XYZ file of N, CA and C in Angstrom:
396
model
N 140.544 55.169 133.328
C 141.027 55.790 132.292
C 142.757 55.924 132.184
N 143.312 55.549 133.512
C 144.814 55.332 133.438
C 145.183 53.906 133.134
N 144.329 53.115 133.205
C 144.929 51.609 132.591
C 144.368 51.298 131.195
N 143.651 51.685 130.963
C 143.182 51.356 129.355
C 142.666 52.478 128.431
N 142.652 53.771 128.631
C 142.024 54.853 128.072
C 140.757 54.805 127.779
N 140.149 53.773 128.378
C 138.648 53.669 128.072
C 138.062 54.984 129.249
N 136.926 55.506 128.462
C 136.427 56.617 129.201
C 136.961 57.866 129.169
N 138.123 58.103 128.617
C 138.909 59.430 128.751
C 137.930 60.359 128.143
N 137.739 59.736 126.724
C 136.884 60.708 125.991
C 135.653 61.307 126.726
N 134.795 60.772 127.372
C 133.369 60.692 127.853
C 133.894 61.758 129.392
N 134.969 61.337 129.843
C 135.456 62.265 131.283
C 136.117 63.609 130.737
N 136.914 63.784 129.475
C 137.545 64.786 129.483
C 137.210 65.722 128.257
N 135.928 65.536 127.665
C 135.356 66.321 126.454
C 136.006 66.032 125.257
N 136.235 64.596 125.058
C 137.208 64.219 124.028
C 136.802 64.063 122.409
N 135.278 64.000 122.592
C 134.883 63.673 121.429
C 134.631 65.207 120.517
N 134.950 65.312 119.951
C 135.001 66.971 119.227
C 133.710 66.994 118.411
N 133.154 65.633 117.988
C 131.970 66.160 117.152
C 130.829 66.168 118.147
N 130.755 65.837 119.107
C 129.545 65.957 120.036
C 129.695 66.839 121.089
N 131.221 67.249 121.425
C 131.244 68.339 122.054
C 131.034 69.667 121.656
N 131.314 69.623 120.304
C 131.034 70.886 119.436
C 129.288 70.581 119.504
N 128.644 70.106 119.679
C 127.210 70.538 119.615
C 126.516 71.696 120.283
N 126.818 72.006 121.512
C 126.360 73.153 122.457
C 126.910 74.528 121.563
N 127.990 74.309 120.934
C 128.352 75.487 119.961
C 127.810 76.037 118.974
N 127.489 74.640 118.265
C 126.558 74.785 116.657
C 125.222 75.577 117.241
N 124.545 74.964 118.396
C 123.339 75.540 118.588
C 123.342 76.992 119.030
N 124.574 77.707 119.487
C 124.330 79.243 119.733
C 124.576 79.575 118.265
N 125.514 79.257 117.193
C 125.833 79.388 116.065
C 124.369 79.458 115.290
N 123.624 78.270 115.575
C 122.303 78.293 114.675
C 121.549 79.260 115.364
N 121.312 79.510 116.132
C 120.599 80.611 116.768
C 121.017 82.284 116.385
N 122.225 82.351 116.324
C 122.579 83.636 115.819
C 122.466 83.857 114.159
N 122.543 82.550 113.242
C 122.650 82.488 111.981
C 121.198 83.154 111.490
N 120.062 82.680 112.421
C 118.654 82.828 111.629
C 118.137 84.298 111.845
N 119.270 85.239 112.406
C 118.624 86.349 112.066
C 119.586 87.006 110.712
N 120.482 86.644 109.874
C 121.197 87.009 108.874
C 120.250 86.644 107.438
N 120.595 87.378 106.603
C 119.840 87.426 105.507
C 120.214 85.679 104.954
N 119.799 85.026 104.229
C 119.906 83.612 103.229
C 121.124 83.475 102.834
N 121.267 84.342 102.006
C 122.726 83.812 101.268
C 123.929 84.220 102.438
N 123.901 84.968 103.202
C 124.997 85.317 104.107
C 124.675 84.076 105.349
N 123.693 83.466 105.581
C 123.337 82.288 106.580
C 123.743 81.165 105.873
N 123.713 81.015 104.543
C 124.134 79.937 104.010
C 125.761 80.043 104.124
N 126.344 80.982 103.862
C 127.680 81.093 103.590
C 128.699 80.635 104.795
N 127.980 81.475 106.149
C 128.726 81.064 107.406
C 127.850 79.632 108.062
N 126.959 78.906 107.575
C 126.525 78.016 108.321
C 127.708 76.801 108.098
N 128.345 76.946 106.605
C 129.539 76.047 106.981
C 128.885 74.521 106.661
N 129.134 73.417 106.913
C 128.586 72.141 107.022
C 127.073 71.990 108.226
N 126.913 73.118 108.824
C 126.211 72.480 109.819
C 124.867 72.426 109.541
N 124.198 72.658 108.368
C 123.124 72.586 108.200
C 123.282 70.587 107.495
N 124.209 69.837 106.877
C 124.308 68.887 106.623
C 124.747 67.923 107.807
N 125.347 68.493 108.842
C 125.595 67.486 110.086
C 124.010 67.404 110.435
N 123.241 68.226 110.850
C 122.224 68.205 111.373
C 120.887 67.933 110.397
N 120.975 67.273 109.376
C 120.078 66.735 108.422
C 119.046 67.875 107.795
N 120.201 69.017 107.383
C 119.668 70.185 106.531
C 118.435 71.070 107.476
N 118.945 70.830 108.877
C 118.358 71.429 109.865
C 119.258 73.010 110.317
N 118.583 73.897 110.815
C 119.403 75.130 111.635
C 118.288 75.552 112.513
N 116.906 74.712 112.609
C 116.267 75.420 113.797
C 115.735 74.044 114.233
N 115.582 74.581 115.715
C 115.562 73.377 116.815
C 114.471 73.359 117.773
N 113.807 72.650 118.270
C 113.037 72.824 119.437
C 113.743 72.564 120.776
N 114.928 73.227 121.031
C 114.962 73.211 122.474
C 116.368 72.297 122.012
N 117.035 72.556 123.304
C 118.537 71.390 123.494
C 118.579 70.340 123.308
N 117.518 69.545 123.631
C 117.317 68.160 123.489
C 116.979 67.645 121.712
N 116.283 68.674 121.406
C 115.807 68.251 119.819
C 117.582 68.642 119.296
N 117.942 69.818 119.481
C 119.163 69.865 118.904
C 120.685 68.679 119.311
N 120.891 68.487 120.382
C 121.595 67.019 120.358
C 121.102 66.043 119.901
N 119.729 65.536 120.022
C 119.539 64.377 119.199
C 119.806 64.546 117.557
N 119.686 65.549 116.997
C 119.714 65.902 115.435
C 121.509 65.663 115.191
N 121.938 66.002 116.189
C 123.705 66.026 116.116
C 124.224 64.664 116.582
N 123.144 64.285 117.580
C 123.921 63.078 117.973
C 124.092 61.613 117.311
N 122.707 61.419 116.697
C 122.115 60.390 116.107
C 123.002 60.599 114.834
N 123.129 59.332 113.841
C 123.690 59.426 112.718
C 122.757 59.263 111.395
N 121.173 58.951 112.218
C 120.284 58.745 111.174
C 118.999 59.146 111.687
N 117.978 59.527 111.271
C 116.842 60.037 111.670
C 116.124 59.290 112.133
N 115.367 59.334 113.160
C 114.396 58.292 113.660
C 113.688 57.290 112.784
N 113.364 57.652 111.690
C 112.540 57.082 110.762
C 113.930 56.170 109.967
N 115.001 56.733 109.898
C 115.798 55.749 108.988
C 116.291 54.555 109.795
N 116.627 54.983 111.187
C 117.012 54.128 112.117
C 115.833 52.792 112.295
N 114.858 53.437 112.312
C 113.473 52.143 112.044
C 113.523 51.525 111.194
N 114.216 51.994 109.737
C 113.867 50.924 108.482
C 114.913 50.270 108.654
N 115.923 50.621 109.391
C 117.317 49.477 109.501
C 116.830 48.481 110.483
N 115.633 48.246 110.857
C 115.365 47.022 111.818
C 114.412 46.151 111.235
N 114.518 44.933 111.765
C 113.308 43.905 111.668
C 112.229 44.510 111.868
N 110.835 43.941 111.506
C 109.563 44.562 111.874
C 109.296 44.169 113.547
N 109.726 43.133 113.793
C 109.657 42.599 115.089
C 110.495 43.799 116.424
N 111.861 44.014 115.876
C 112.579 44.663 116.560
C 112.060 46.346 116.227
N 111.394 46.652 115.238
C 110.986 47.989 115.045
C 109.632 47.857 115.987
N 109.045 47.152 116.339
C 107.581 47.425 117.140
C 108.463 47.142 118.581
N 109.663 46.583 118.906
C 110.089 46.313 120.047
C 110.628 47.818 120.781
N 111.164 48.670 119.675
C 111.874 49.882 120.262
C 111.085 51.211 119.571
N 109.724 50.976 118.971
C 109.052 52.012 118.192
C 108.741 52.807 119.824
N 108.579 52.607 121.199
C 108.206 53.298 122.118
C 109.200 53.810 122.862
N 110.602 52.774 122.737
C 111.778 53.235 123.259
C 112.304 54.703 122.803
N 112.545 54.800 121.760
C 113.236 55.955 120.948
C 114.537 56.649 122.071
N 113.881 57.961 121.681
C 115.196 58.649 122.599
C 114.656 59.030 124.132
N 113.550 58.417 124.681
C 113.077 59.033 125.718
C 114.423 58.536 126.636
N 115.559 57.895 126.683
C 116.508 57.694 127.705
C 117.184 59.123 127.741
N 117.524 59.561 126.525
C 117.767 60.894 126.584
C 116.835 61.985 127.187
N 115.700 62.183 126.876
C 115.018 63.092 127.667
C 115.190 62.926 128.912
N 115.273 61.587 129.674
C 115.249 61.847 131.148
C 116.759 62.205 131.458
N 117.594 61.871 130.769
C 118.869 62.249 131.103
C 119.190 63.813 131.256
N 118.595 64.740 129.992
C 118.243 66.019 130.093
C 117.454 66.541 131.054
N 116.522 65.739 131.572
C 115.571 66.267 132.346
C 116.566 66.210 133.893
N 117.654 65.586 133.839
C 118.068 65.513 135.226
C 119.130 66.648 135.433
N 119.052 67.092 134.130
C 120.361 68.094 134.355
C 119.724 69.305 133.929
N 118.410 69.780 134.289
C 117.709 71.096 133.740
C 118.597 71.885 134.793
N 118.609 73.426 134.226
C 119.404 74.184 134.905
C 120.944 74.340 134.560
N 121.506 73.203 134.255
C 122.738 73.313 133.609
C 123.043 73.941 132.793
N 124.140 74.184 131.839
C 124.476 74.645 130.985
C 124.149 73.647 130.174
N 124.000 73.911 128.441
C 123.923 72.763 127.588
C 124.939 72.233 127.322
N 126.364 72.934 127.480
C 127.653 71.840 127.174
C 127.583 71.130 128.413
N 127.250 71.283 130.022
C 127.143 70.090 130.953
C 126.302 69.287 130.539
N 125.114 69.574 129.881
C 124.187 68.601 129.815
C 124.862 67.759 128.709
N 125.338 68.089 127.873
C 125.709 67.142 126.406
C 127.025 66.032 127.130
N 127.618 66.401 127.960
C 129.008 66.052 128.835
C 127.988 64.778 129.387
N 127.035 65.310 130.276
C 126.473 64.504 131.294
C 125.874 63.283 130.721
N 125.082 63.592 129.310
C 124.461 62.709 128.355
C 125.503 61.658 127.965
N 126.642 62.047 127.736
C 127.445 61.255 127.228
C 128.294 60.163 128.002
N 128.512 60.771 129.063
C 129.016 59.772 130.245
C 127.832 59.017 130.747
N 126.560 59.364 130.601
C 125.485 58.363 131.097
C 125.416 57.377 130.270
N 125.751 57.410 128.784
C 125.394 56.471 127.710
C 126.729 55.934 127.208
N 127.666 56.465 126.925
C 128.897 55.950 126.403
C 129.918 55.403 127.407
N 129.799 55.968 128.461
C 130.798 55.566 129.586
C 130.159 54.208 129.828
N 128.797 54.291 130.146
C 128.541 52.813 130.904
C 128.682 51.945 129.810
N 128.479 51.984 128.562
C 128.466 50.744 127.597
C 130.021 50.466 127.968
N 131.045 51.392 127.803
C 132.477 51.123 127.635
C 132.974 50.430 128.782
N 132.684 50.733 129.808
C 133.056 50.406 131.393
C 132.419 49.274 131.796
N 131.480 48.702 131.256
C 130.510 47.575 131.863
C 131.316 46.435 132.709
N 130.789 46.187 133.677
C 131.548 45.181 134.379
C 131.812 43.682 133.679
N 132.844 43.082 133.801
C 133.204 41.544 133.053
C 132.092 40.385 134.079
N 131.430 39.973 133.467
C 130.873 39.091 134.274
C 131.634 37.591 134.171
N 132.588 37.504 133.259
C 133.531 36.281 133.574
C 134.502 36.237 134.225
N 134.687 35.195 135.367
C 135.797 35.310 136.036
C 137.089 34.603 134.884
N 137.925 35.449 135.428
C 139.509 34.704 134.735
C 140.395 33.462 135.019
N 140.886 32.515 134.283
C 141.187 31.171 135.187
C 142.494 31.906 135.947
């Protein structure tokens, strides 16, 4: 982080879109008790950010709705048939495993851990080439 800045967002919660996810879940849970017109007014862009949804089957479901740019079906549509067959079973199980490792932590900490385990590893992958 000191030398290149790589990894700072993951370590210091700099991804505002992703770090907002836990707060959005609390807001969505509170909104469901309000009358529909007031709920639409206070929801702002939340429904759009989460694919039109304001109800979720737990933290992992909510995280995946906010983290992914595309729905699982849209992601598969972007792939060739061979690639689709290869990843159809892989899907979001990696995130489920990460969330399972952090059972008992706050949702915010679980999101940060998931970002650290995914983004950070990809950014800071070791270089396998030797410099001349």
